Short mmCIF file of C-alpha atoms in Angstrom, two decimals:
data_model
loop_
_atom_site.label_atom_id
_atom_site.label_comp_id
_atom_site.label_asym_id
_atom_site.label_seq_id
_atom_site.Cartn_x
_atom_site.Cartn_y
_atom_site.Cartn_z
CA UNK A 183 21.76 28.33 -7.29
CA UNK A 184 21.82 24.71 -6.23
CA UNK A 185 19.53 22.24 -8.05
CA UNK A 186 16.39 21.29 -6.25
CA UNK A 187 16.04 17.82 -5.19
CA UNK A 188 14.32 15.47 -7.67
CA UNK A 189 11.73 12.94 -6.79
CA UNK A 190 13.08 9.43 -7.31
CA UNK A 191 11.02 6.33 -6.55
CA UNK A 192 12.51 4.63 -3.56
CA UNK A 193 12.26 1.20 -5.26
CA UNK A 194 13.76 2.26 -8.61
CA UNK A 195 16.45 0.35 -10.10
CA UNK A 196 17.38 -3.22 -11.35
CA UNK A 197 17.17 -4.70 -7.86
CA UNK A 198 13.48 -3.70 -7.45
CA UNK A 199 12.27 -4.48 -11.05
CA UNK A 200 10.15 -7.36 -9.49
CA UNK A 201 10.56 -10.90 -8.67
CA UNK A 202 8.77 -13.83 -10.11
CA UNK A 203 9.64 -17.09 -8.66
CA UNK A 204 7.97 -20.11 -7.01
CA UNK A 205 4.41 -18.96 -7.59
CA UNK A 206 5.23 -15.43 -6.03
CA UNK A 207 5.39 -12.08 -7.72
CA UNK A 208 6.81 -9.01 -5.99
CA UNK A 209 6.27 -5.79 -7.59
CA UNK A 210 7.21 -2.19 -6.74
CA UNK A 211 3.89 -0.35 -7.54
CA UNK A 212 3.59 3.23 -8.92
CA UNK A 213 4.20 5.98 -6.32
CA UNK A 214 0.96 7.58 -7.48
CA UNK A 215 -0.93 9.13 -4.59
CA UNK A 216 -1.85 7.98 -1.01
CA UNK A 217 -4.19 10.16 1.08
CA UNK A 218 -4.82 9.78 4.93
CA UNK A 219 -8.40 10.67 5.67
CA UNK A 220 -9.37 11.13 9.35
CA UNK A 221 -13.01 11.85 10.61
CA UNK A 222 -16.54 10.97 11.10
CA UNK A 223 -17.46 10.20 7.47
CA UNK A 224 -18.67 6.78 6.13
CA UNK A 225 -16.78 5.05 3.37
CA UNK A 226 -19.70 5.37 0.83
CA UNK A 227 -19.84 9.22 1.54
CA UNK A 228 -16.07 9.36 1.23
CA UNK A 229 -16.20 7.43 -2.00
CA UNK A 230 -18.85 10.00 -3.36
CA UNK A 231 -16.59 13.05 -2.55
CA UNK A 232 -13.58 11.13 -4.08
CA UNK A 233 -15.24 10.79 -7.34
CA UNK A 234 -16.32 14.48 -7.47
CA UNK A 235 -12.70 15.54 -6.66
CA UNK A 236 -11.07 13.43 -9.50
CA UNK A 237 -10.20 10.38 -7.40
CA UNK A 238 -12.71 7.87 -8.86
CA UNK A 239 -10.02 5.12 -9.83
CA UNK A 240 -8.71 5.37 -6.14
CA UNK A 241 -9.39 2.61 -3.49
CA UNK A 242 -10.32 3.26 0.10
CA UNK A 243 -8.60 1.15 2.79
CA UNK A 244 -9.51 1.24 6.46
CA UNK A 245 -6.47 2.31 8.47
CA UNK A 246 -8.09 2.36 12.00
CA UNK A 247 -11.00 3.93 13.83
CA UNK A 248 -12.18 6.70 11.72
CA UNK A 249 -9.16 6.60 9.35
CA UNK A 250 -8.82 5.60 5.85
CA UNK A 251 -6.18 5.45 3.25
CA UNK A 252 -6.88 6.59 -0.33
CA UNK A 253 -4.55 4.96 -2.76
CA UNK A 254 -4.26 5.17 -6.42
CA UNK A 255 -1.54 4.86 -9.31
CA UNK A 256 -2.15 8.42 -10.64
CA UNK A 257 0.07 11.25 -9.54
CA UNK A 258 -1.53 13.74 -7.14
CA UNK A 259 -3.11 16.75 -8.60
CA UNK A 260 -3.01 19.60 -6.07
CA UNK A 261 -6.14 21.02 -7.43
CA UNK A 262 -7.95 17.64 -6.72
CA UNK A 263 -6.60 17.56 -3.17
CA UNK A 264 -7.77 21.08 -2.52
CA UNK A 265 -11.23 20.07 -3.88
CA UNK A 266 -11.44 17.15 -1.69
CA UNK A 267 -10.16 18.96 1.40
CA UNK A 268 -13.05 21.56 0.92
CA UNK A 269 -15.64 18.93 0.30
CA UNK A 270 -14.61 17.23 3.52
CA UNK A 271 -14.40 20.29 5.49
CA UNK A 272 -16.32 19.87 8.78
CA UNK A 273 -16.48 16.02 8.27
CA UNK A 274 -12.86 14.94 7.82
CA UNK A 275 -9.36 16.03 7.47
CA UNK A 276 -7.28 14.81 4.50
CA UNK A 277 -3.47 14.66 4.35
CA UNK A 278 -1.12 13.86 1.53
CA UNK A 279 1.06 10.83 2.30
CA UNK A 280 2.03 10.24 -1.45
CA UNK A 281 5.76 10.94 -0.66
CA UNK A 282 5.90 9.33 2.69
CA UNK A 283 4.74 5.84 1.74
CA UNK A 284 5.40 3.23 -0.69
CA UNK A 285 3.24 0.36 -2.06
CA UNK A 286 4.39 -3.20 -2.94
CA UNK A 287 2.40 -5.68 -4.81
CA UNK A 288 2.60 -9.44 -3.70
CA UNK A 289 0.72 -11.99 -5.85
CA UNK A 290 0.75 -15.46 -7.06
CA UNK A 291 -0.46 -18.96 -5.91
CA UNK A 292 1.97 -18.72 -3.00
CA UNK A 293 1.51 -15.13 -1.95
CA UNK A 294 -0.61 -16.19 1.18
CA UNK A 295 2.13 -18.55 2.37
CA UNK A 296 4.77 -16.14 1.87
CA UNK A 297 2.77 -13.35 3.79
CA UNK A 298 2.03 -15.77 6.60
CA UNK A 299 5.82 -16.28 7.30
CA UNK A 300 5.90 -12.44 8.34
CA UNK A 301 2.52 -11.61 9.83
CA UNK A 302 0.05 -13.03 12.25
CA UNK A 303 -3.04 -11.89 10.16
CA UNK A 304 -5.28 -14.62 8.93
CA UNK A 305 -5.24 -14.17 5.24
CA UNK A 306 -7.75 -16.91 4.44
CA UNK A 307 -10.26 -15.47 1.84
CA UNK A 308 -13.22 -16.35 4.13
CA UNK A 309 -11.79 -14.16 6.92
CA UNK A 310 -9.80 -11.59 4.90
CA UNK A 311 -11.84 -11.03 1.63
CA UNK A 312 -10.94 -8.92 -1.40
CA UNK A 313 -10.91 -5.21 -0.37
CA UNK A 314 -10.16 -5.91 3.33
CA UNK A 315 -7.15 -4.40 4.87
CA UNK A 316 -5.31 -4.63 8.14
CA UNK A 317 -2.64 -2.61 9.94
CA UNK A 318 -0.08 -5.10 11.24
CA UNK A 319 3.62 -6.02 11.44
CA UNK A 320 5.69 -7.81 8.76
CA UNK A 321 8.75 -8.81 10.73
CA UNK A 322 9.57 -5.72 12.64
CA UNK A 323 7.96 -3.30 10.16
CA UNK A 324 4.48 -1.60 10.56
CA UNK A 325 2.57 -2.40 7.28
CA UNK A 326 -0.82 -2.15 5.98
CA UNK A 327 -1.89 -5.26 3.99
CA UNK A 328 -4.85 -5.12 1.50
CA UNK A 329 -6.27 -8.09 -0.36
CA UNK A 330 -6.62 -6.76 -3.96
CA UNK A 331 -7.52 -10.10 -5.58
CA UNK A 332 -7.87 -13.76 -5.02
CA UNK A 333 -3.98 -14.40 -4.77
CA UNK A 334 -2.79 -10.75 -4.63
CA UNK A 335 -2.07 -8.24 -1.88
CA UNK A 336 -0.70 -4.79 -1.55
CA UNK A 337 1.55 -3.80 1.29
CA UNK A 338 1.93 -0.03 2.24
CA UNK A 339 4.90 0.89 4.23
CA UNK A 340 6.64 4.04 5.32
CA UNK A 341 9.03 5.13 2.70
CA UNK A 342 12.14 4.97 4.70
CA UNK A 343 11.34 1.27 5.51
CA UNK A 344 10.35 0.22 1.74
CA UNK A 345 13.84 -1.29 1.01
CA UNK A 346 13.98 -3.10 4.17
CA UNK A 347 10.44 -4.60 3.62
CA UNK A 348 11.43 -5.47 0.06
CA UNK A 349 14.61 -7.28 1.39
CA UNK A 350 12.45 -9.12 3.99
CA UNK A 351 9.93 -10.23 1.23
CA UNK A 352 12.62 -11.56 -1.13
CA UNK A 353 14.15 -13.41 1.74
CA UNK A 354 10.94 -15.00 2.57
CA UNK A 355 10.16 -15.72 -1.05
CA UNK A 356 13.71 -17.44 -1.28
CA UNK A 357 12.76 -19.59 1.75
CA UNK A 358 9.42 -20.34 0.43
CA UNK A 359 11.23 -21.72 -2.89
CA UNK A 360 13.30 -23.94 -0.59
CA UNK A 361 10.18 -25.22 1.23
CA UNK A 362 8.54 -26.06 -2.21
CA UNK A 363 11.63 -28.12 -3.24
#
């Protein structure tokens, strides 16, 4: 009987251990869980249902009209997903995207300058405050950007494009270092 495929984080290995240069830190974030929720439910009601189902540490990110991503570092527990789906029945649908998307952290004093090289989203804190998210393009890749702190962001990308996004970010970081010199 052939061995079953084993899950391996897409950004595993020495090349993706993180970069910390010129006021920028790139980090492959844990491939915990990412749920896509679609439906007529307010974020506050969704947060309450998430807490009851065991996703209290997860964050809710707007992904479009009537759509949210629920992201967290903890691995997905199938019983929790089932409990959430049952609680949302008739109000919203939930789909597990944990193995289909990857999260990358971008932080540091030059993080906004780095990201502005790849996207047209205005990342000024007055316009794009902490907790705010936007679906956008970084270069040629569709990405969700979330501000997670004063100088920190999280980018979520389809799994098959994660390495390409990482390469794009490291290239932009290298050019940012040259710009600072």
